[in-house]
Amino acid sequence: MITSLELRNFTAFRRLKIDFSPKINVIIGENGTGKTHLLKVAYALSSGYKLFKQPSEMEESDLRDFLTERLIRLFLPLNNKLGKLYHTGAEERAECTINFSLEQTLKISFSKSSQSVHIIENKNYEQYQQTPVFIPAQESLSFMEGMLSLYDRYQMNFDETYRDLWSLLDLPVIRSENLQEKSKWAMEEIKNICGGKFIFYGGGRVNFKVKNIEYSVNAIAEGFRKMGVLSRLLETGAIQPGMSGTLFWDEPEGNINPKLMRLLVEILLELSRNGQQVIVATHDYVFLKWFDLLIDEKKDDKITYHSLYRDQENNQLRVNSTHEYLEIYPNRISDTYTDLTNEQLKQYLRS
């Protein structure tokens, strides 16, 4: 799993270091504070398995080319130029360093004019072969059919997180004896709350089945479709706590009602208790608060809240991390709900 990430002169970040919990990590911050960029660069640098699982012997140039292409496909910079990911106004080279739990390290750099990344440090990186999972903010089950082959053949206006997710969703079902009990529990809970099950036929074709009747996936609520993605990733073994790589999820709360949010947080906590590292980015107070309410120290739950904000003196992005919900600072999500409550009280007193 990922232990830390350090960025210098990369996209919106002048200099930022973040230490990750081995269990749950919740990233919050206002729009424009780089939450999605943080998830994507960590995902990119932990994706070496794609290269290392190939039978041929790998050279450093292969890793360099792979990481360059990976960053471009994930971030889609202007004109597909790597240098567009360089922090505007910086003078030194951009650097990205990621560390993993078994003392593996990868450090890359590039400049404004670079055509490819330069590998500064590679410490046992080839030994990190866990497969990470990235669930983007926008639901994609509704337009998944046929998109995988189109993405591989044509220039598509989707970043590679979608292609990666579609590939994992299209995998066959894992053998039942290899499916963990907590995964079975989560899948059953999702089926019950959605009132049916998503059926995957291959090639991206997905229907929703209630008893013996099937419906178009487009007729199903988007919140249910999001939960269906999680269920399918468990069903295929793409998410296997203790075995799979980090689960990245950008704004999982989108179009999910509070009841579904509670179940989602319960599932993420259970997965983390069984060895799954989770990194989510959120804007939502209810989703954030459920972590605080459902954490169980007796089960050794560990949640780290990372609050991204801009320094008022120099406008640079900073991060403040804490294990305590009440110590989150700044907490714009909670502040906004406090403002809302105060405004309601004022209107009540005026009436």
Short mmCIF file of C-alpha atoms in Angstrom, two decimals:
data_model
loop_
_atom_site.label_atom_id
_atom_site.label_comp_id
_atom_site.label_asym_id
_atom_site.label_seq_id
_atom_site.Cartn_x
_atom_site.Cartn_y
_atom_site.Cartn_z
CA MET A 1 0.00 0.00 0.00
CA ILE A 2 0.99 3.64 -0.35
CA THR A 3 2.63 5.26 2.67
CA SER A 4 3.39 8.74 1.33
CA LEU A 5 3.33 11.00 -1.70
CA GLU A 6 5.42 14.13 -2.26
CA LEU A 7 4.83 16.60 -5.08
CA ARG A 8 6.94 19.55 -6.19
CA ASN A 9 5.95 21.89 -9.00
CA PHE A 10 3.33 19.45 -10.26
CA THR A 11 0.08 20.91 -11.66
CA ALA A 12 -1.51 23.01 -8.90
CA PHE A 13 1.03 21.97 -6.26
CA ARG A 14 4.18 23.95 -5.55
CA ARG A 15 5.23 21.66 -2.74
CA LEU A 16 3.11 19.13 -0.88
CA LYS A 17 3.79 15.99 1.16
CA ILE A 18 1.04 13.74 2.39
CA ASP A 19 1.29 10.64 4.60
CA PHE A 20 -1.42 8.07 4.03
CA SER A 21 -3.18 5.81 6.50
CA PRO A 22 -3.00 2.10 5.62
CA LYS A 23 -6.78 2.02 6.01
CA ILE A 24 -9.14 4.94 5.26
CA ASN A 25 -8.05 8.31 3.87
CA VAL A 26 -10.60 11.07 3.31
CA ILE A 27 -9.46 14.08 1.28
CA ILE A 28 -11.51 17.25 1.54
CA GLY A 29 -11.09 20.77 0.19
CA GLU A 30 -12.82 23.46 -1.79
CA ASN A 31 -13.02 23.35 -5.59
CA GLY A 32 -9.63 24.02 -7.14
CA THR A 33 -7.56 22.59 -4.28
CA GLY A 34 -6.32 19.63 -6.31
CA LYS A 35 -8.20 16.69 -4.80
CA THR A 36 -8.66 14.85 -8.09
CA HIS A 37 -5.09 15.62 -9.19
CA LEU A 38 -3.81 14.14 -5.94
CA LEU A 39 -5.76 10.94 -6.49
CA LYS A 40 -4.72 10.66 -10.13
CA VAL A 41 -0.98 11.13 -9.62
CA ALA A 42 -0.94 8.60 -6.77
CA TYR A 43 -2.90 6.22 -9.00
CA ALA A 44 -0.53 6.77 -11.92
CA LEU A 45 2.58 6.11 -9.86
CA SER A 46 1.11 2.95 -8.34
CA SER A 47 0.15 1.47 -11.72
CA GLY A 48 3.45 -0.21 -12.54
CA TYR A 49 1.80 -3.62 -12.44
CA LYS A 50 0.67 -3.02 -16.04
CA LEU A 51 4.29 -3.06 -17.12
CA PHE A 52 5.77 -5.57 -14.69
CA LYS A 53 3.25 -8.30 -15.46
CA GLN A 54 4.50 -8.49 -19.04
CA PRO A 55 6.74 -11.51 -19.68
CA SER A 56 9.56 -9.59 -21.38
CA GLU A 57 12.43 -8.13 -19.37
CA MET A 58 11.86 -4.50 -18.48
CA GLU A 59 14.39 -1.73 -19.04
CA GLU A 60 14.39 1.71 -17.44
CA SER A 61 13.39 3.29 -20.75
CA ASP A 62 10.26 1.10 -20.75
CA LEU A 63 9.29 2.37 -17.31
CA ARG A 64 10.02 5.96 -18.33
CA ASP A 65 7.86 5.70 -21.45
CA PHE A 66 5.09 3.94 -19.55
CA LEU A 67 4.91 6.58 -16.82
CA THR A 68 5.00 9.42 -19.35
CA GLU A 69 2.13 7.95 -21.31
CA ARG A 70 0.27 7.14 -18.11
CA LEU A 71 0.37 10.72 -16.85
CA ILE A 72 -0.72 12.09 -20.22
CA ARG A 73 -3.63 9.66 -20.54
CA LEU A 74 -4.83 10.30 -16.99
CA PHE A 75 -4.52 14.10 -16.94
CA LEU A 76 -5.16 14.88 -20.64
CA PRO A 77 -2.96 18.01 -20.65
CA LEU A 78 -3.27 20.57 -23.44
CA ASN A 79 -1.98 19.14 -26.75
CA ASN A 80 -1.00 15.97 -24.85
CA LYS A 81 2.22 17.64 -23.72
CA LEU A 82 3.78 16.42 -20.49
CA GLY A 83 5.22 19.89 -19.83
CA LYS A 84 1.69 21.26 -19.41
CA LEU A 85 1.59 19.43 -16.05
CA TYR A 86 4.42 21.65 -14.83
CA HIS A 87 3.43 24.15 -12.13
CA THR A 88 2.97 27.61 -13.65
CA GLY A 89 5.66 30.03 -12.53
CA ALA A 90 7.96 27.42 -11.01
CA GLU A 91 11.70 27.60 -11.58
CA GLU A 92 12.85 24.12 -10.53
CA ARG A 93 11.88 20.81 -12.13
CA ALA A 94 8.65 19.06 -11.24
CA GLU A 95 9.15 16.04 -8.98
CA CYS A 96 6.77 13.29 -7.85
CA THR A 97 7.82 10.78 -5.19
CA ILE A 98 5.76 7.85 -3.98
CA ASN A 99 6.64 5.42 -1.19
CA PHE A 100 5.08 2.04 -0.48
CA SER A 101 4.84 -0.05 2.68
CA LEU A 102 7.51 -2.61 1.76
CA GLU A 103 10.22 0.03 1.25
CA GLN A 104 9.57 0.53 -2.45
CA THR A 105 10.11 4.03 -3.81
CA LEU A 106 9.66 5.73 -7.16
CA LYS A 107 10.74 9.30 -7.88
CA ILE A 108 10.31 10.99 -11.24
CA SER A 109 10.91 14.50 -12.56
CA PHE A 110 10.27 16.60 -15.65
CA SER A 111 10.50 20.21 -16.79
CA LYS A 112 8.26 22.54 -18.74
CA SER A 113 9.84 21.42 -22.01
CA SER A 114 10.23 17.70 -21.21
CA GLN A 115 8.94 15.13 -23.66
CA SER A 116 9.16 12.35 -21.08
CA VAL A 117 9.73 11.88 -17.37
CA HIS A 118 13.16 11.26 -15.89
CA ILE A 119 13.47 8.53 -13.28
CA ILE A 120 15.49 9.86 -10.35
CA GLU A 121 15.00 6.96 -7.96
CA ASN A 122 13.72 3.44 -8.43
CA LYS A 123 13.97 1.38 -5.26
CA ASN A 124 12.40 -2.06 -5.73
CA TYR A 125 9.50 -0.47 -7.60
CA GLU A 126 9.15 -3.53 -9.81
CA GLN A 127 8.21 -5.51 -6.69
CA TYR A 128 5.04 -3.48 -6.24
CA GLN A 129 2.58 -5.35 -8.42
CA GLN A 130 -0.72 -4.79 -6.67
CA THR A 131 -3.50 -3.57 -8.95
CA PRO A 132 -5.02 -0.25 -7.84
CA VAL A 133 -8.63 0.63 -8.61
CA PHE A 134 -9.82 4.13 -9.53
CA ILE A 135 -13.53 4.98 -9.60
CA PRO A 136 -14.00 8.41 -11.22
CA ALA A 137 -16.60 10.92 -10.10
CA GLN A 138 -18.88 10.46 -13.10
CA GLU A 139 -20.94 7.28 -13.24
CA SER A 140 -20.12 5.32 -16.41
CA LEU A 141 -22.17 2.11 -16.37
CA SER A 142 -24.81 3.83 -18.49
CA PHE A 143 -22.45 4.33 -21.45
CA MET A 144 -19.99 1.49 -20.92
CA GLU A 145 -21.19 -0.79 -23.73
CA GLY A 146 -18.74 -0.79 -26.63
CA MET A 147 -16.63 2.00 -25.15
CA LEU A 148 -13.65 -0.19 -24.26
CA SER A 149 -12.91 -1.14 -27.87
CA LEU A 150 -13.62 2.40 -29.07
CA TYR A 151 -11.22 3.86 -26.51
CA ASP A 152 -8.43 1.55 -27.66
CA ARG A 153 -8.96 2.40 -31.34
CA TYR A 154 -9.81 6.09 -31.36
CA GLN A 155 -8.93 9.35 -29.65
CA MET A 156 -11.60 9.62 -26.97
CA ASN A 157 -12.31 12.55 -24.68
CA PHE A 158 -12.17 10.39 -21.55
CA ASP A 159 -9.21 10.08 -19.26
CA GLU A 160 -7.79 6.61 -18.74
CA THR A 161 -9.45 6.07 -15.35
CA TYR A 162 -12.62 5.21 -17.29
CA ARG A 163 -10.88 2.74 -19.57
CA ASP A 164 -9.21 1.07 -16.58
CA LEU A 165 -12.50 0.81 -14.72
CA TRP A 166 -14.34 -0.64 -17.71
CA SER A 167 -11.61 -3.28 -18.07
CA LEU A 168 -12.04 -4.34 -14.43
CA LEU A 169 -15.83 -4.40 -14.66
CA ASP A 170 -15.61 -6.61 -17.76
CA LEU A 171 -13.54 -9.28 -16.00
CA PRO A 172 -15.16 -12.66 -15.34
CA VAL A 173 -16.56 -13.44 -11.91
CA ILE A 174 -14.02 -14.69 -9.39
CA ARG A 175 -14.38 -18.29 -8.15
CA SER A 176 -16.76 -18.46 -5.20
CA GLU A 177 -14.16 -20.10 -2.95
CA ASN A 178 -11.87 -17.11 -3.54
CA LEU A 179 -14.55 -14.55 -2.72
CA GLN A 180 -14.03 -13.21 0.78
CA GLU A 181 -16.89 -13.33 3.28
CA LYS A 182 -16.93 -9.56 3.73
CA SER A 183 -17.12 -9.15 -0.03
CA LYS A 184 -20.11 -11.51 -0.14
CA TRP A 185 -21.74 -9.53 2.66
CA ALA A 186 -21.19 -6.22 0.87
CA MET A 187 -22.56 -7.56 -2.42
CA GLU A 188 -25.68 -8.87 -0.69
CA GLU A 189 -26.24 -5.58 1.13
CA ILE A 190 -25.96 -3.66 -2.15
CA LYS A 191 -28.36 -6.07 -3.86
CA ASN A 192 -30.91 -5.65 -1.07
CA ILE A 193 -30.80 -1.86 -0.97
CA CYS A 194 -30.92 -1.55 -4.77
CA GLY A 195 -33.74 -4.10 -5.04
CA GLY A 196 -31.94 -6.19 -7.64
CA LYS A 197 -28.61 -7.07 -9.20
CA PHE A 198 -26.55 -5.68 -12.07
CA ILE A 199 -25.82 -8.37 -14.67
CA PHE A 200 -22.69 -8.01 -16.82
CA TYR A 201 -22.74 -9.81 -20.17
CA GLY A 202 -19.33 -8.79 -21.50
CA GLY A 203 -18.40 -6.12 -23.97
CA GLY A 204 -19.75 -3.54 -21.57
CA ARG A 205 -23.38 -4.66 -21.82
CA VAL A 206 -25.09 -4.32 -18.44
CA ASN A 207 -28.68 -4.91 -17.37
CA PHE A 208 -30.40 -4.67 -14.00
CA LYS A 209 -32.27 -7.78 -12.87
CA VAL A 210 -35.16 -7.83 -10.41
CA LYS A 211 -36.25 -11.44 -9.78
CA ASN A 212 -36.66 -12.76 -13.35
CA ILE A 213 -37.14 -9.44 -15.11
CA GLU A 214 -34.29 -7.43 -16.62
CA TYR A 215 -34.24 -3.67 -17.17
CA SER A 216 -31.96 -1.30 -19.04
CA VAL A 217 -29.21 0.03 -16.81
CA ASN A 218 -30.21 3.52 -17.98
CA ALA A 219 -33.57 3.10 -16.26
CA ILE A 220 -31.90 2.65 -12.87
CA ALA A 221 -31.06 5.50 -10.49
CA GLU A 222 -27.50 6.77 -10.79
CA GLY A 223 -26.86 6.20 -7.09
CA PHE A 224 -27.72 2.52 -7.52
CA ARG A 225 -25.44 2.33 -10.56
CA LYS A 226 -22.55 3.66 -8.44
CA MET A 227 -23.18 1.00 -5.82
CA GLY A 228 -23.40 -1.56 -8.62
CA VAL A 229 -19.88 -0.64 -9.73
CA LEU A 230 -18.55 -1.37 -6.24
CA SER A 231 -20.43 -4.68 -6.11
CA ARG A 232 -19.05 -5.75 -9.49
CA LEU A 233 -15.47 -4.89 -8.51
CA LEU A 234 -15.89 -7.16 -5.50
CA GLU A 235 -17.50 -9.86 -7.65
CA THR A 236 -14.60 -9.94 -10.12
CA GLY A 237 -11.95 -9.80 -7.39
CA ALA A 238 -10.64 -6.45 -8.63
CA ILE A 239 -11.12 -5.40 -5.01
CA GLN A 240 -9.78 -8.09 -2.69
CA PRO A 241 -8.88 -6.71 0.74
CA GLY A 242 -5.32 -7.60 1.68
CA MET A 243 -4.44 -8.48 -1.92
CA SER A 244 -5.52 -5.72 -4.29
CA GLY A 245 -3.94 -2.30 -4.54
CA THR A 246 -5.32 0.96 -3.24
CA LEU A 247 -8.95 1.85 -3.95
CA PHE A 248 -9.19 5.45 -5.16
CA TRP A 249 -12.69 6.93 -5.36
CA ASP A 250 -13.37 10.48 -6.49
CA GLU A 251 -16.56 11.94 -4.99
CA PRO A 252 -18.31 8.63 -4.24
CA GLU A 253 -21.20 10.54 -2.68
CA GLY A 254 -22.38 11.99 -6.00
CA ASN A 255 -26.10 11.22 -6.58
CA ILE A 256 -26.17 8.88 -3.58
CA ASN A 257 -28.85 9.50 -0.95
CA PRO A 258 -27.99 9.60 2.79
CA LYS A 259 -29.23 6.02 3.33
CA LEU A 260 -26.94 4.72 0.60
CA MET A 261 -24.10 6.84 1.98
CA ARG A 262 -24.29 5.09 5.33
CA LEU A 263 -24.11 1.67 3.69
CA LEU A 264 -21.23 2.80 1.48
CA VAL A 265 -19.24 4.02 4.48
CA GLU A 266 -20.01 0.78 6.36
CA ILE A 267 -18.69 -1.23 3.40
CA LEU A 268 -15.54 0.86 3.04
CA LEU A 269 -14.83 0.49 6.77
CA GLU A 270 -15.31 -3.29 6.59
CA LEU A 271 -13.01 -3.55 3.59
CA SER A 272 -10.35 -1.50 5.40
CA ARG A 273 -10.62 -3.76 8.46
CA ASN A 274 -9.64 -6.63 6.20
CA GLY A 275 -6.60 -4.94 4.67
CA GLN A 276 -7.94 -2.67 1.93
CA GLN A 277 -6.39 0.79 1.67
CA VAL A 278 -8.98 3.38 0.62
CA ILE A 279 -8.40 6.96 -0.55
CA VAL A 280 -11.54 9.00 -1.27
CA ALA A 281 -12.12 12.66 -2.11
CA THR A 282 -15.38 14.27 -1.05
CA HIS A 283 -17.37 17.51 -0.88
CA ASP A 284 -20.24 16.09 1.14
CA TYR A 285 -20.93 16.73 4.83
CA VAL A 286 -23.18 13.67 5.32
CA PHE A 287 -20.65 11.31 3.73
CA LEU A 288 -17.82 12.81 5.78
CA LYS A 289 -19.82 12.72 9.01
CA TRP A 290 -20.77 9.06 8.59
CA PHE A 291 -17.09 8.14 8.88
CA ASP A 292 -16.92 9.99 12.18
CA LEU A 293 -20.08 8.31 13.49
CA LEU A 294 -19.33 4.77 12.33
CA ILE A 295 -15.65 4.50 13.21
CA ASP A 296 -15.05 1.73 15.77
CA GLU A 297 -11.77 1.91 17.66
CA LYS A 298 -12.42 -1.57 19.08
CA LYS A 299 -12.09 -2.85 15.51
CA ASP A 300 -8.85 -0.91 15.08
CA ASP A 301 -10.39 1.52 12.59
CA LYS A 302 -7.99 4.20 11.40
CA ILE A 303 -9.22 7.18 9.41
CA THR A 304 -6.97 10.02 8.35
CA TYR A 305 -8.63 13.23 7.19
CA HIS A 306 -6.54 15.32 4.78
CA SER A 307 -7.75 18.91 4.37
CA LEU A 308 -6.39 20.72 1.32
CA TYR A 309 -6.43 24.52 1.42
CA ARG A 310 -4.68 27.58 0.04
CA ASP A 311 -2.25 29.46 2.24
CA GLN A 312 -3.57 33.00 2.64
CA GLU A 313 -0.07 34.49 2.47
CA ASN A 314 1.19 32.99 -0.79
CA ASN A 315 -1.89 31.20 -2.23
CA GLN A 316 0.01 27.90 -2.33
CA LEU A 317 -1.79 24.62 -1.66
CA ARG A 318 -1.19 23.06 1.74
CA VAL A 319 -2.50 19.98 3.52
CA ASN A 320 -3.42 19.48 7.14
CA SER A 321 -3.89 15.85 8.21
CA THR A 322 -5.51 14.53 11.37
CA HIS A 323 -7.03 11.32 12.77
CA GLU A 324 -9.73 13.23 14.66
CA TYR A 325 -12.85 14.54 12.95
CA LEU A 326 -13.16 17.51 15.30
CA GLU A 327 -9.58 18.51 14.50
CA ILE A 328 -10.11 18.80 10.75
CA TYR A 329 -8.86 22.24 9.77
CA PRO A 330 -9.86 23.96 7.68
CA ASN A 331 -13.19 22.16 7.28
CA ARG A 332 -15.11 24.13 4.65
CA ILE A 333 -17.74 21.40 4.43
CA SER A 334 -18.67 21.64 8.11
CA ASP A 335 -18.34 25.44 8.04
CA THR A 336 -20.87 25.67 5.22
CA TYR A 337 -23.40 23.54 7.07
CA THR A 338 -22.89 25.67 10.17
CA ASP A 339 -23.60 28.77 8.07
CA LEU A 340 -26.73 27.09 6.73
CA THR A 341 -27.95 26.25 10.24
CA ASN A 342 -27.27 29.79 11.44
CA GLU A 343 -29.18 31.25 8.50
CA GLN A 344 -32.14 28.97 9.23
CA LEU A 345 -32.10 30.11 12.85
CA LYS A 346 -32.02 33.77 11.81
CA GLN A 347 -35.00 33.30 9.52
CA TYR A 348 -36.89 31.46 12.25
CA LEU A 349 -36.26 34.26 14.75
CA ARG A 350 -37.39 36.88 12.23
CA SER A 351 -40.64 35.06 11.49
#
